[in-house]
Amino acid sequence: MSDSIPPAADVREAVAAIRREEPRVPEVALVLGSGLGDLAEAAEAARAFPTAGLPGYPHSTVEGHRGRLVFGRFEGREVVFVQGRVHLYEGHPVRAVAFPIRLVHALGARRLVVTNAAGGIHPLCTPGTLMFITDHINFAFANPLVGPNRDGGPRFPDMSAPYDPAWIDRAEAEALRLGIATRRGVYLWTRGPSYETRAEIQAFRRLGADAVGMSTVPEVIQARYLGMQVLGISTITNYAAGLHPDPLLHEEVLRVGRQIREDLERLVRGVVRMGA
Ligand code: HPA
């Protein structure tokens, strides 16, 4: 089904701009979260496109997020790294937040690995934990599919298993093989940019959230609409608000992200290497 979806005009222009210089068709797209962007440096024979030069691509303004699409070989496969993640809290419409996903899909990617930084709510989701996302809660109440159904997918796409359960099983087995500890959990999306209050975190805990963050969900909704297979990995960078006496600082989120980058890189390498 997904192969027959023609990209809408805005995406077609960006595809054309890339295709003039880069003929490789990525098999896997990797969206890199806060402080994890430099994973793209690991790509071989890489070619980078600043997202500012791509028609229709929204501007990323966050410190720690570089706006680039990087094509290259990674663990023997053609991949595209999305370093140009954009967020709702930057003021972009939610449809723009999902633009990079529509673009990588139109470029040929059928599998998506999303990473993010998140606050840990579950007591076992302590800073430094890698968590496979098993499901999400859309607490930003925004959806990139609102509006005319322009991209040829279902009007009411199923979201009963957005994160491929079989892929999680295999990725978990790979993590075990690599000696990397991981957990599974539910990710809750908030609009931001302020971090949560203590009361909100207590409420989210009761709702069933294990981790909280400001990204990923709109991208995953878009990807599932397009029929992509999705794996999500959260890097728990901090205790969620009120679960630790210290206030939350973006610098701390970036610091822990950098600390765990090595394990995350090994895990993502393993996931890409093992294939579909
Ligand atoms: N809350 C929301 N977003 C986040 C957090 C958090 O605690 N940590 C990293 N991103």
CSV table of C-alpha atoms and ligand atoms in Angstrom, one decimal:
chain,number,residue,atom,x,y,z
A,1,MET,CA,0.0,0.0,0.0
A,2,SER,CA,2.6,2.5,1.1
A,3,ASP,CA,4.6,2.2,-2.1
A,4,SER,CA,1.7,3.5,-4.1
A,5,ILE,CA,1.3,6.8,-2.1
A,6,PRO,CA,2.4,9.7,-4.3
A,7,PRO,CA,4.1,12.5,-2.3
A,8,ALA,CA,2.2,15.8,-2.1
A,9,ALA,CA,3.7,18.8,-4.0
A,10,ASP,CA,5.6,20.3,-1.1
A,11,VAL,CA,7.4,17.0,-0.4
A,12,ARG,CA,8.0,16.4,-4.2
A,13,GLU,CA,10.0,19.6,-4.5
A,14,ALA,CA,12.3,18.6,-1.6
A,15,VAL,CA,12.7,15.1,-3.1
A,16,ALA,CA,13.7,16.7,-6.4
A,17,ALA,CA,16.3,18.9,-4.8
A,18,ILE,CA,17.9,15.9,-3.1
A,19,ARG,CA,17.6,13.6,-6.0
A,20,ARG,CA,19.6,16.1,-8.2
A,21,GLU,CA,22.7,15.3,-6.0
A,22,GLU,CA,21.9,12.1,-4.2
A,23,PRO,CA,20.7,9.0,-6.0
A,24,ARG,CA,20.9,6.5,-3.1
A,25,VAL,CA,17.6,5.2,-1.8
A,26,PRO,CA,17.6,4.9,2.0
A,27,GLU,CA,16.3,1.7,3.4
A,28,VAL,CA,16.1,3.0,7.0
A,29,ALA,CA,15.5,6.6,8.3
A,30,LEU,CA,16.9,7.5,11.7
A,31,VAL,CA,15.6,10.5,13.6
A,32,LEU,CA,18.1,11.7,16.1
A,33,GLY,CA,17.0,13.4,19.4
A,34,SER,CA,18.5,16.0,21.7
A,35,GLY,CA,22.2,15.6,22.1
A,36,LEU,CA,22.2,12.5,19.9
A,37,GLY,CA,22.6,14.3,16.6
A,38,ASP,CA,26.2,13.5,16.2
A,39,LEU,CA,25.4,9.8,15.6
A,40,ALA,CA,25.2,10.8,12.0
A,41,GLU,CA,29.0,11.3,12.0
A,42,ALA,CA,29.2,7.6,12.1
A,43,ALA,CA,27.8,7.2,8.5
A,44,GLU,CA,30.2,6.3,5.8
A,45,ALA,CA,30.4,7.9,2.4
A,46,ALA,CA,28.0,10.5,3.8
A,47,ARG,CA,26.4,13.4,2.0
A,48,ALA,CA,24.7,16.0,4.1
A,49,PHE,CA,21.9,18.4,3.0
A,50,PRO,CA,21.3,21.4,5.3
A,51,THR,CA,17.5,21.3,5.8
A,52,ALA,CA,17.5,25.2,5.4
A,53,GLY,CA,18.1,24.6,1.7
A,54,LEU,CA,15.3,22.2,1.2
A,55,PRO,CA,11.9,23.4,-0.1
A,56,GLY,CA,9.2,23.1,2.4
A,57,TYR,CA,11.4,21.9,5.3
A,58,PRO,CA,10.7,23.7,8.6
A,59,HIS,CA,13.5,25.4,10.4
A,60,SER,CA,14.9,23.8,13.6
A,61,THR,CA,15.9,26.4,16.2
A,62,VAL,CA,16.9,24.3,19.2
A,63,GLU,CA,20.3,24.2,20.7
A,64,GLY,CA,21.7,20.7,20.2
A,65,HIS,CA,19.6,20.1,17.1
A,66,ARG,CA,21.4,20.5,13.8
A,67,GLY,CA,19.3,20.9,10.7
A,68,ARG,CA,20.7,18.4,8.3
A,69,LEU,CA,19.6,15.2,6.4
A,70,VAL,CA,22.6,12.9,6.2
A,71,PHE,CA,22.7,10.1,3.6
A,72,GLY,CA,25.2,7.4,4.0
A,73,ARG,CA,26.1,3.8,4.6
A,74,PHE,CA,25.7,2.6,8.2
A,75,GLU,CA,26.2,-1.0,9.2
A,76,GLY,CA,26.1,-2.1,5.5
A,77,ARG,CA,22.8,-0.4,4.7
A,78,GLU,CA,21.7,2.8,3.1
A,79,VAL,CA,20.3,5.1,5.7
A,80,VAL,CA,19.2,8.7,6.1
A,81,PHE,CA,19.8,10.4,9.4
A,82,VAL,CA,17.3,13.2,10.2
A,83,GLN,CA,19.3,15.8,12.3
A,84,GLY,CA,16.7,18.4,11.5
A,85,ARG,CA,14.0,17.4,13.9
A,86,VAL,CA,11.5,20.2,14.6
A,87,HIS,CA,9.1,20.5,17.5
A,88,LEU,CA,5.7,21.8,18.3
A,89,TYR,CA,7.1,24.1,20.9
A,90,GLU,CA,9.2,26.0,18.3
A,91,GLY,CA,5.9,27.3,17.0
A,92,HIS,CA,5.6,25.0,13.9
A,93,PRO,CA,2.2,23.7,12.9
A,94,VAL,CA,2.1,20.0,13.7
A,95,ARG,CA,1.9,19.1,10.0
A,96,ALA,CA,5.3,20.8,9.6
A,97,VAL,CA,6.7,18.8,12.5
A,98,ALA,CA,5.9,15.6,10.5
A,99,PHE,CA,7.3,16.9,7.2
A,100,PRO,CA,10.7,15.2,7.6
A,101,ILE,CA,8.9,11.8,7.9
A,102,ARG,CA,6.9,12.5,4.7
A,103,LEU,CA,10.1,13.4,3.1
A,104,VAL,CA,12.2,10.3,4.1
A,105,HIS,CA,9.2,8.1,3.1
A,106,ALA,CA,9.0,9.8,-0.3
A,107,LEU,CA,12.8,9.2,-0.7
A,108,GLY,CA,12.1,5.5,-0.2
A,109,ALA,CA,12.7,4.7,3.5
A,110,ARG,CA,10.2,2.1,4.7
A,111,ARG,CA,11.6,1.7,8.2
A,112,LEU,CA,12.0,4.4,10.8
A,113,VAL,CA,14.1,4.4,14.0
A,114,VAL,CA,13.2,7.4,16.2
A,115,THR,CA,15.3,8.4,19.2
A,116,ASN,CA,14.6,11.0,21.8
A,117,ALA,CA,15.6,12.3,25.2
A,118,ALA,CA,12.9,11.8,27.8
A,119,GLY,CA,12.3,12.3,31.5
A,120,GLY,CA,11.8,9.1,33.5
A,121,ILE,CA,8.5,8.6,35.3
A,122,HIS,CA,8.6,4.9,36.1
A,123,PRO,CA,10.9,4.3,39.1
A,124,LEU,CA,13.1,2.0,37.0
A,125,CYS,CA,13.5,4.6,34.2
A,126,THR,CA,16.5,6.3,35.8
A,127,PRO,CA,18.8,8.7,34.0
A,128,GLY,CA,21.0,6.7,31.6
A,129,THR,CA,18.3,4.1,30.8
A,130,LEU,CA,17.6,3.2,27.2
A,131,MET,CA,13.9,2.5,26.8
A,132,PHE,CA,12.1,0.8,23.9
A,133,ILE,CA,8.9,2.7,23.3
A,134,THR,CA,6.0,0.1,23.4
A,135,ASP,CA,3.2,2.7,23.0
A,136,HIS,CA,2.5,6.4,23.4
A,137,ILE,CA,0.0,8.8,24.9
A,138,ASN,CA,-0.7,11.9,22.8
A,139,PHE,CA,-1.0,14.5,25.6
A,140,ALA,CA,-0.3,17.4,23.2
A,141,PHE,CA,-3.6,16.7,21.5
A,142,ALA,CA,-2.2,17.6,18.2
A,143,ASN,CA,-2.2,15.4,15.1
A,144,PRO,CA,-0.3,15.9,11.8
A,145,LEU,CA,-3.0,14.2,9.9
A,146,VAL,CA,-5.7,16.8,10.7
A,147,GLY,CA,-6.9,18.5,7.6
A,148,PRO,CA,-7.6,17.2,4.1
A,149,ASN,CA,-6.3,13.7,3.6
A,150,ARG,CA,-3.7,14.6,1.0
A,151,ASP,CA,-1.2,11.8,1.1
A,152,GLY,CA,-3.2,8.8,0.0
A,153,GLY,CA,-3.2,6.9,3.3
A,154,PRO,CA,-6.2,5.9,5.4
A,155,ARG,CA,-8.4,8.7,6.8
A,156,PHE,CA,-8.5,6.9,10.2
A,157,PRO,CA,-5.3,5.0,10.5
A,158,ASP,CA,-5.0,2.3,13.1
A,159,MET,CA,-2.8,3.1,16.1
A,160,SER,CA,-3.2,0.0,18.1
A,161,ALA,CA,0.4,-1.0,17.6
A,162,PRO,CA,2.4,1.9,16.3
A,163,TYR,CA,5.8,0.5,17.5
A,164,ASP,CA,6.4,-2.8,15.8
A,165,PRO,CA,6.2,-5.4,18.5
A,166,ALA,CA,8.3,-8.0,16.6
A,167,TRP,CA,10.9,-5.4,15.9
A,168,ILE,CA,11.1,-4.5,19.6
A,169,ASP,CA,11.5,-8.2,20.5
A,170,ARG,CA,14.4,-8.5,18.0
A,171,ALA,CA,16.0,-5.2,19.0
A,172,GLU,CA,15.8,-6.3,22.7
A,173,ALA,CA,17.5,-9.6,21.9
A,174,GLU,CA,20.2,-7.7,20.1
A,175,ALA,CA,20.7,-5.4,23.0
A,176,LEU,CA,21.0,-8.4,25.3
A,177,ARG,CA,23.6,-9.9,22.9
A,178,LEU,CA,25.5,-6.6,23.0
A,179,GLY,CA,25.3,-6.5,26.8
A,180,ILE,CA,23.3,-3.3,26.8
A,181,ALA,CA,20.6,-3.0,29.5
A,182,THR,CA,17.2,-1.7,28.1
A,183,ARG,CA,13.7,-1.3,29.4
A,184,ARG,CA,10.3,-1.1,27.7
A,185,GLY,CA,7.8,1.6,28.4
A,186,VAL,CA,5.1,4.0,27.4
A,187,TYR,CA,6.1,7.5,26.2
A,188,LEU,CA,3.9,10.5,26.8
A,189,TRP,CA,4.1,13.5,24.5
A,190,THR,CA,3.7,17.0,25.9
A,191,ARG,CA,3.8,20.2,23.8
A,192,GLY,CA,6.4,22.0,26.0
A,193,PRO,CA,8.6,24.0,26.0
A,194,SER,CA,8.2,24.3,29.8
A,195,TYR,CA,9.0,21.1,31.6
A,196,GLU,CA,6.2,19.5,33.5
A,197,THR,CA,4.9,20.4,37.0
A,198,ARG,CA,5.1,17.8,39.8
A,199,ALA,CA,1.4,17.4,39.7
A,200,GLU,CA,1.4,16.8,36.0
A,201,ILE,CA,4.0,14.0,36.4
A,202,GLN,CA,1.9,12.4,39.1
A,203,ALA,CA,-1.1,12.6,36.8
A,204,PHE,CA,0.9,11.1,33.9
A,205,ARG,CA,2.1,8.3,36.1
A,206,ARG,CA,-1.5,7.4,36.8
A,207,LEU,CA,-2.3,7.5,33.2
A,208,GLY,CA,0.2,4.8,32.5
A,209,ALA,CA,3.2,6.9,31.2
A,210,ASP,CA,6.8,5.6,31.9
A,211,ALA,CA,8.6,8.5,30.3
A,212,VAL,CA,7.7,12.0,29.1
A,213,GLY,CA,9.1,14.1,26.2
A,214,MET,CA,8.3,16.8,23.6
A,215,SER,CA,8.8,14.9,20.3
A,216,THR,CA,8.4,11.6,18.5
A,217,VAL,CA,4.6,11.1,18.6
A,218,PRO,CA,3.7,13.2,15.6
A,219,GLU,CA,6.5,11.6,13.6
A,220,VAL,CA,5.3,8.2,14.5
A,221,ILE,CA,1.7,9.0,13.7
A,222,GLN,CA,2.8,10.2,10.3
A,223,ALA,CA,5.0,7.2,9.7
A,224,ARG,CA,2.3,4.7,10.6
A,225,TYR,CA,-0.2,6.6,8.3
A,226,LEU,CA,2.4,6.0,5.5
A,227,GLY,CA,2.7,2.4,6.4
A,228,MET,CA,6.3,2.6,7.7
A,229,GLN,CA,7.6,0.1,10.3
A,230,VAL,CA,8.6,2.0,13.5
A,231,LEU,CA,11.1,1.4,16.3
A,232,GLY,CA,11.3,4.0,19.1
A,233,ILE,CA,14.1,4.4,21.6
A,234,SER,CA,14.0,6.9,24.5
A,235,THR,CA,17.2,7.9,26.3
A,236,ILE,CA,16.1,8.7,29.8
A,237,THR,CA,18.2,11.8,30.5
A,238,ASN,CA,16.6,12.9,33.8
A,239,TYR,CA,14.1,12.1,36.6
A,240,ALA,CA,10.8,13.7,35.6
A,241,ALA,CA,9.8,16.8,37.6
A,242,GLY,CA,9.4,16.2,41.3
A,243,LEU,CA,11.0,12.7,41.3
A,244,HIS,CA,14.3,14.3,42.3
A,245,PRO,CA,15.1,17.4,44.3
A,246,ASP,CA,17.1,19.1,41.5
A,247,PRO,CA,15.3,21.4,39.0
A,248,LEU,CA,15.3,20.3,35.3
A,249,LEU,CA,17.9,21.9,33.1
A,250,HIS,CA,18.2,21.4,29.3
A,251,GLU,CA,22.1,21.3,29.8
A,252,GLU,CA,21.7,18.3,32.0
A,253,VAL,CA,19.5,16.6,29.5
A,254,LEU,CA,22.2,17.2,26.8
A,255,ARG,CA,24.9,16.0,29.2
A,256,VAL,CA,23.3,12.7,30.1
A,257,GLY,CA,22.4,12.2,26.4
A,258,ARG,CA,26.1,12.6,25.5
A,259,GLN,CA,27.1,10.1,28.3
A,260,ILE,CA,24.8,7.4,27.0
A,261,ARG,CA,25.5,8.1,23.4
A,262,GLU,CA,28.0,5.3,23.1
A,263,ASP,CA,25.5,2.6,24.2
A,264,LEU,CA,22.8,4.1,22.1
A,265,GLU,CA,25.1,4.1,19.1
A,266,ARG,CA,26.0,0.4,19.6
A,267,LEU,CA,22.3,-0.4,20.0
A,268,VAL,CA,21.2,1.5,16.9
A,269,ARG,CA,24.1,0.0,14.9
A,270,GLY,CA,22.9,-3.5,16.0
A,271,VAL,CA,19.3,-2.7,15.1
A,272,VAL,CA,20.3,-1.4,11.6
A,273,ARG,CA,22.7,-4.3,11.0
A,274,MET,CA,20.1,-7.0,11.8
A,275,GLY,CA,17.8,-5.7,9.2
A,276,ALA,CA,14.0,-6.2,8.8
B,1,HPA,N1,10.2,16.4,30.2
B,1,HPA,C1,9.9,16.7,28.9
B,1,HPA,N2,10.8,16.5,27.9
B,1,HPA,C2,12.0,16.0,28.2
B,1,HPA,C3,12.3,15.7,29.5
B,1,HPA,C4,11.4,15.9,30.6
B,1,HPA,O1,11.6,15.7,31.8
B,1,HPA,N3,13.6,15.3,29.5
B,1,HPA,C5,14.0,15.3,28.2
B,1,HPA,N4,13.0,15.8,27.4
